[in-house]
Each structure stands twice: as structure tokens, then as C-alpha cells.
């Protein structure tokens, strides 16, 4: 920028500003401004032509008056005239005035555009930068129409100065954000991408912001940027702080550029080129290693820059979710930050670990920090950090720690901040339902929740506990006894009264044999709360009273007297009055049989997605993580709760509760799938998927050629399903030891999976994400199992979900095929994948002592019962990663069983509907030779062979 000469000080402007500041009142200021406006208007209209300096001074005064909040309706032409000046200071003021005061509808816009074009075509870099800044500041559609084709040429021209390239890149980014349809890179794409190789770091920093934005909208066009970004990142990460002196910030080389490069790489899946991927992994390892080094400066700026790069690197590791070693290292690094004295670092560490907890590879590593997270929940002074700690506890919860986490969250609820109580209540309710090993613990937890935080227990929570109690015969007596005891407290929350009224009205007879909870005692206990409750609760209690008359005829006279009282029969509330009158009449004239029919026990609720989970998803993202994110997803720790609200479409699901489930049954509603009698168990491989909506009107299911149940009629589509992709088996193998992640991704479509299995049942959520800005039309999926159609239209950037309920009938070896068809830009897209449902998903882990293991091992000694493979290690032989994979397999990892401590032994039982297949596994690593020997023994030869084939690909 040229230096400003002494004569450009504009003394008249300084005097005017001083006068304004010295005004004692608003009236004095307005008077001085009006006087100045009159003077400026006379100068502009005078016969004497003004020189450039005078125009600049008066335009500056008008700009200052405008910034004080006064309207300016003249002087625009003089500002436009300044644009043609050859003096920098005059041209600068002209552009400044136009950027602030001229709107896109101005009649002067053509003159302004001509002046900007002249400056852009000049060889003066200062004038070019001024013009580009003006375009970016105005950023209107008219500006985009006029210059969107010109700016890319300036950006990639070989003779353009570096400062101009920086301005051009940022100007183009601004226009693309306001009018993306007008900024078409076309032939400039590859040359813009190659700006990542520019020698000037400032140009690279500006260009990468533009490329990142363009890549998010058009990933396919800019995919070549990945290798260049990795190359540039590698050079920065491996450089010393003295190598990039102009761009080193407190001993950290180019921190802003490093963060932007890492963020750009998060727009794409892991590189397919092995060399590029290896170089990127090296970069990420180097960043993690540098985080462990002692700081080179005690200044906060140094640690901030270093940690910014570290957190972006961890975000990229989480995004890829394919490097177990890096995921575990990232988790350990974040664990160190959990006790850091800097609050912001603790917050960011908790937030990142929430996402790590959803990865199969790092979930166990995250769980090791449970005590630190619980302590943060109790002792952190900042409420936002406490909220992130609660989110992380929710994300890291599984069957092994559910009771501890739920107990700690309940304990914290008593003193929790009011702003997060409702969300905490929802999370406790979801975890209690999802991981309940028996229903009595679930009922105790929810009632305790109501007692501690009743004001924050939404209707969905107490609806849900009633649904589960009604659907499960084995918990009804316990629930009745527990709510009866809870209602005896002197101060009882109204939600507890609602639950108590409903459950005692339905199942009070189950505890009526005890004199301490006789029918009359139950009624008097409920009625003692009646006058303290709101109208809806009183209405519910009146319904409970009429149920009591049916259950306990001896209470009839007492209850009729209550219904007959003036406070009921003449109640000012019409709902209560109507109920009292109708219930009184019903109890008086109806026979016992009629009364029993009208007031019979409520039927089971149909099972659907938990309404509590739906409410949590709607309320917030971080603790409940989505799949876009399987990206920001990634921010939702997807739960797979079954059950739901009663609806008119009650289906065969409801009839599945005819038999009482065992206490270890699944609270997710996975058992609710009615068995399909048509399924021949002799078929080689059968999986069943039954949906709650598939009532009697659903098409009948037959068995197709693959041996899977199929509700789909023979295909009449003009386009047959494509054969499975060449990489289908490789994609399937990625999910043998994990249940969640991205199954498939290309430049158009991302398919994410979240699934959970218990015994021989499973539920899978498929997420289809449109990565483009264009709508997918005629979107359909076809499975060779019974399934529910997916939404036919997927908007640009949107995501649709498909749910599968799965039951394993007998052991199988081939995975179901998933065919996806849709139209993108008029062209039909057709691809087929293998759904990651493998036999090991139905493992039930079995703990065994050393003696029992080897005794059973010897019993399974027949040649057909054993499968063995000796193979070269495909991945690093890291102990923690091996353990994580074996646990992800679904078996129990047995410690101190094998005489050789280097060996791993596992035991489990595969649960199918027709039989149970016991399996024992022994993995013998040879670190020196980088080889494994894998031995599997099971009571069924086909299972041993299939598991051996699957596992050999994992190590």
C-alpha cells in the first residue's frame, strides 16, 4: 500500500469531527450536521469545479455523518468520480463510500461496475485489490453477474501478484456464498486446486478457504485437492519453527493453514491411494507426538495454536474412523486434557470424546476415563463443561457401566443446574431403558427420577414407564408395590401420582392380598393426593377409581360416595364433572360382566421408536450424536430403543407379548417381532425383518432364492439390480468387529449404519445421506429380506433413515444384499452392497475359568469342529487394538486362561432361534514373524469355518 503523504491529513474533516464530539446535546449535534450538509451541498452544486482533495474530504464527511445514523441522499456521483482518480487515497475513499452507502439497486451501479472493470484490468496491484475488496464488501448478485467470470482468471493468472491472488480468492469465496449458481469454476477447477502448491503461504491460506467451500458443494470436481492438501500438510508438520519464519506463530509453523488443511480433508473419505494415506497417517502421528513434547514457550498463544491443530487432527481421525491406533491415541491425548487447568481445553476434550465414544475402536479407551468424567460432572464450576461431561457419560454408557452411570447422573440431578435438568432426565430415562438387565431396576430408576426431578420429567417419560409395565407381565406386581410405597411419602410429585394412579388402577389387584395394601388402603392413599393435583391428574384418578370398582367390588360404596359428592358432580371443570357423572351412572346400572368388559385391563402397546429418544433428538444434538456427521453425527450416540406411543396402527407386534418375556429380555422392543410361521428353519440362511407398520395388510412374505424372507414381489423395474460392488466384501469386513460407521461413500451418496444386537435379535438403522446440492429422485432400496420402503425423494444435503429389525433363525454364511437406485441429474444410479449382518453379531459373551475353557476345548476336538488359519498380519500388532477387535467380535475376552500370556482366548454362544452354538477362539500372535495362528472350535462345523474366514481379515 502506498504511503499517505502529509497533505492528505484532511484538516477540515478533523475539525468537523472535533466539533461533533464537543456538542453538549443531541440538538446541537443535529444543528452542526445540518450546517455541514448545507455547506457540502453548496460546494457540490457550485460553478467552481472541485479538485480531488476537496471531493475526498467532503465525501469523507458525508460517510462520517452516515455512520452517525443520519440519512445521506446526495454525494454518490462525487464518490463514483473518485474511482477514476489515479491517487490511491482518493480512490480508496471512493470505494469505501460505495461499499457502505451504495445498494445494488442504485442507478449508478453500471458506472461503478465500469470503474471496477477498469481497475481490474489495470496492472496496478493496489488498484486491483481495492476493486476486489469493493466487490466482496458489496457482494450482491449484480456484482456476481458482472465479475464471477473475470475473478477466476485473475486468480490463476501467472503474472498476478500474490497480494492480488489472496484478495481474488477471498472475493470469489464471498460471491460463491451469496450466489453459488453464478460462480462456475469449470475450466479453472484444476488450476484453482493447484494453488495449494503455491510458493506464497498467504495465497495457499486464502485459496484453501475457497477450495473447502467449493468441495463441500461439488466434492467430485475437487477431489484432486486431497493429495495436494496432504502433501502441503506434510511439509508444514515436518518443518521446524525456523523454516517458515514469516508464518510461524509462537514457535508453531503456519497454525491457521494447518487447521484449514485438516478441515478440508474432513470433506472427503480416507484417501484410496496407499502412499497418500500413509503420508497422512504419518502427519497425524507427528501432530499427536508433538502434543506430548514439552512446550517451547510459556505464552498462552503457543499452547492455543498447538492445541488448535491437535483438535482439528483429532476431528479428522474421528471422521475417518478407520485407524484404530490413531483413535486410541487421540482418546488418550484427550484424556490428559480432562484434568487440564484451562477450562476451554477441558470443554473441548469432553466434546471430542463424546464423538470418540461412538467409535467401535475407541469406545473401550474412552470408558477408562469414567471416574474423571464423573468427577468433572460433580466439581466443574462452569455449567457448559458439566453439560459436556453429562453428554460424555451418556455416550460412553454400555451394559458394563450402565448402573454406575445412571446412579451418578441421578445423584447429580439433585444439585444440577436448572438449565440442563430436563435433558439430564431424558438421558437417564433412555439409558435406564436401553441397558436395563431387569425391569425392576428400570422401574426403580424412573420412579427415583420422578422423585428427584419431578418438575423436569416430561410426559414422554412417565408414558414410557407405563407402556413398559403394561407390556411386561413379570414387572407389573413389582411396579404396583413400588409406586404404592412411593405414594406414601408426605410430599409426592404430581407425576408420581399420575404413574401411581395408572398402575394401581390396572394392577392394584396384584398387591391387594397384603393387608398393608388392601383395596381400601390403596384408594384412600390415592384420594389423599386428589385435592392437591391439577385437573388432568384428577381426571386420571377418577378413571383409576372406576377401575377400582371393577377390580375390588368391596370399594364400590366408598367410591360412589366420592363420585356423588358436590365437589365432583357439580365441579366447575366440565371434563371432571362429565367423568364423575358417567362413572357414577356406569357403576350403578351396569352388571358385573358389562363392567368387567368396559373396564378390562389395557392391551399391550405396539412397539415403536421410544418417544423419549425422539424428544431428546429434537431437543439437542451433542449428547445424542446424528450420522451426517456420522459426521457432526457424528454427534449423536444413536440409541436403538424400541417401544413407543400407542397409535391406531397397532399391528402383529402387539400380539407378540402373549407370553411373558424373561427378566433378561430386551427393553428395546426387539422381542416384539412376531415369528413368521412361513419361515422354514431348514433353509441354509434365514434372517427376518419385521416392522411395526406391517400389519395384516402387509404383503405376505415368501422365501426368495437366497434363502431370505422377502416381502417384495418379483421386480418389474426396467433396470435390474446391479451386481455387488467389487469392494462389497471389503466393506462388509470393516463391520465384523464394529456396529456403527460409514458403510459406503462416494461423491454423491453416504450410507451410514448404527446397529445393536441382543441374543438372536437385532435392530439396524440405515442412513442415506445426499452429499450433493441436487435432489435424488425415485430413491429406492431393495433388500432380499422383508423391509419397509424408504422415502422416494432425498433433498440436496438431506438424509433419510431406514430401520430394520432382524432375527437370526439359524446360522448363515452369506450376508443380505442391499440394492440402492435413484436418479441424479436424470441419470439412474444403481449400486448393490452387502449388508453388514454376519453370524458373529448374534454372539452372547460367556465368561469361563481356565479349567472350564480347556475342558470344553478338548470336548470340541473332532476335525470338523475346528477351523484354523495361519496368516500374515494385515495391520500393526497393537495389544489394545487386538483386544478392542476381539471384544467387538461379541465374545468374552478371557484373561489369565491361556498359559502363554501373549495369546488371546475368547468364548461365546451364537444365539439363533433354532439352536445355540458354543464357540471357543484362540489367537496366537508371533510378533517377531508378524504372523498369527487363529483357531476356532464350535459345536457346528459351518460356524467354525465362517467365523475363521471372517476373523482372518481383521488382524
Coordinates of C-alpha atoms in Angstrom, one line a residue, residues 687-691 701-715 721-722 732 743 751 753 757 763-768 779-790 801-806 814-821 830-837:
X687 CA -32.9 -63.5 8.6
X688 CA -36.2 -61.9 9.4
X689 CA -37.0 -58.2 9.4
X690 CA -40.5 -57.4 10.7
X691 CA -41.7 -53.8 11.1
X701 CA -43.6 -62.8 2.8
X702 CA -42.2 -65.7 0.8
X703 CA -38.7 -67.2 0.7
X704 CA -36.6 -66.0 -2.2
X705 CA -33.8 -67.7 -4.0
X706 CA -31.2 -66.5 -1.5
X707 CA -32.9 -68.2 1.4
X708 CA -34.1 -64.9 2.9
X709 CA -37.6 -63.9 3.7
X710 CA -38.8 -61.3 1.2
X711 CA -41.9 -59.2 1.1
X712 CA -41.1 -57.7 -2.3
X713 CA -42.9 -59.1 -5.4
X714 CA -40.7 -60.0 -8.4
X715 CA -39.0 -56.9 -9.8
X721 CA -30.3 -54.6 -9.6
X722 CA -26.6 -54.1 -10.3
X732 CA -18.6 -55.9 4.9
X743 CA -20.7 -48.4 5.1
X751 CA -24.6 -44.7 3.7
X753 CA -25.1 -47.7 9.8
X757 CA -27.8 -56.9 18.7
X763 CA -32.0 -53.6 15.0
X764 CA -30.2 -51.7 12.3
X765 CA -30.6 -48.1 11.3
X766 CA -29.5 -47.2 7.7
X767 CA -28.9 -43.5 7.0
X768 CA -28.8 -42.5 3.3
X779 CA -34.9 -43.1 -4.5
X780 CA -35.5 -46.7 -3.6
X781 CA -33.7 -49.6 -1.8
X782 CA -34.3 -53.3 -2.2
X783 CA -33.2 -55.9 0.2
X784 CA -33.5 -59.7 -0.1
X785 CA -35.2 -59.6 3.3
X786 CA -38.5 -58.2 4.3
X787 CA -38.3 -54.4 4.6
X788 CA -40.1 -51.1 4.7
X789 CA -39.9 -48.7 1.7
X790 CA -37.7 -45.6 2.1
X801 CA -33.4 -43.2 7.6
X802 CA -34.5 -46.8 7.2
X803 CA -34.9 -49.2 10.1
X804 CA -34.5 -53.0 10.0
X805 CA -35.5 -55.4 12.8
X806 CA -33.6 -58.6 12.5
X814 CA -24.0 -65.1 3.1
X815 CA -24.9 -61.5 4.0
X816 CA -28.2 -60.0 2.6
X817 CA -27.8 -57.8 -0.5
X818 CA -28.8 -54.1 -0.4
X819 CA -29.6 -52.5 -3.8
X820 CA -30.0 -48.7 -4.0
X821 CA -31.4 -46.9 -7.0
X830 CA -27.7 -48.3 -9.4
X831 CA -25.4 -50.0 -6.8
X832 CA -25.5 -53.1 -4.7
X833 CA -23.8 -53.7 -1.4
X834 CA -23.6 -56.5 1.2
X835 CA -25.5 -55.5 4.4
X836 CA -23.1 -56.0 7.3
X837 CA -25.0 -58.7 9.1

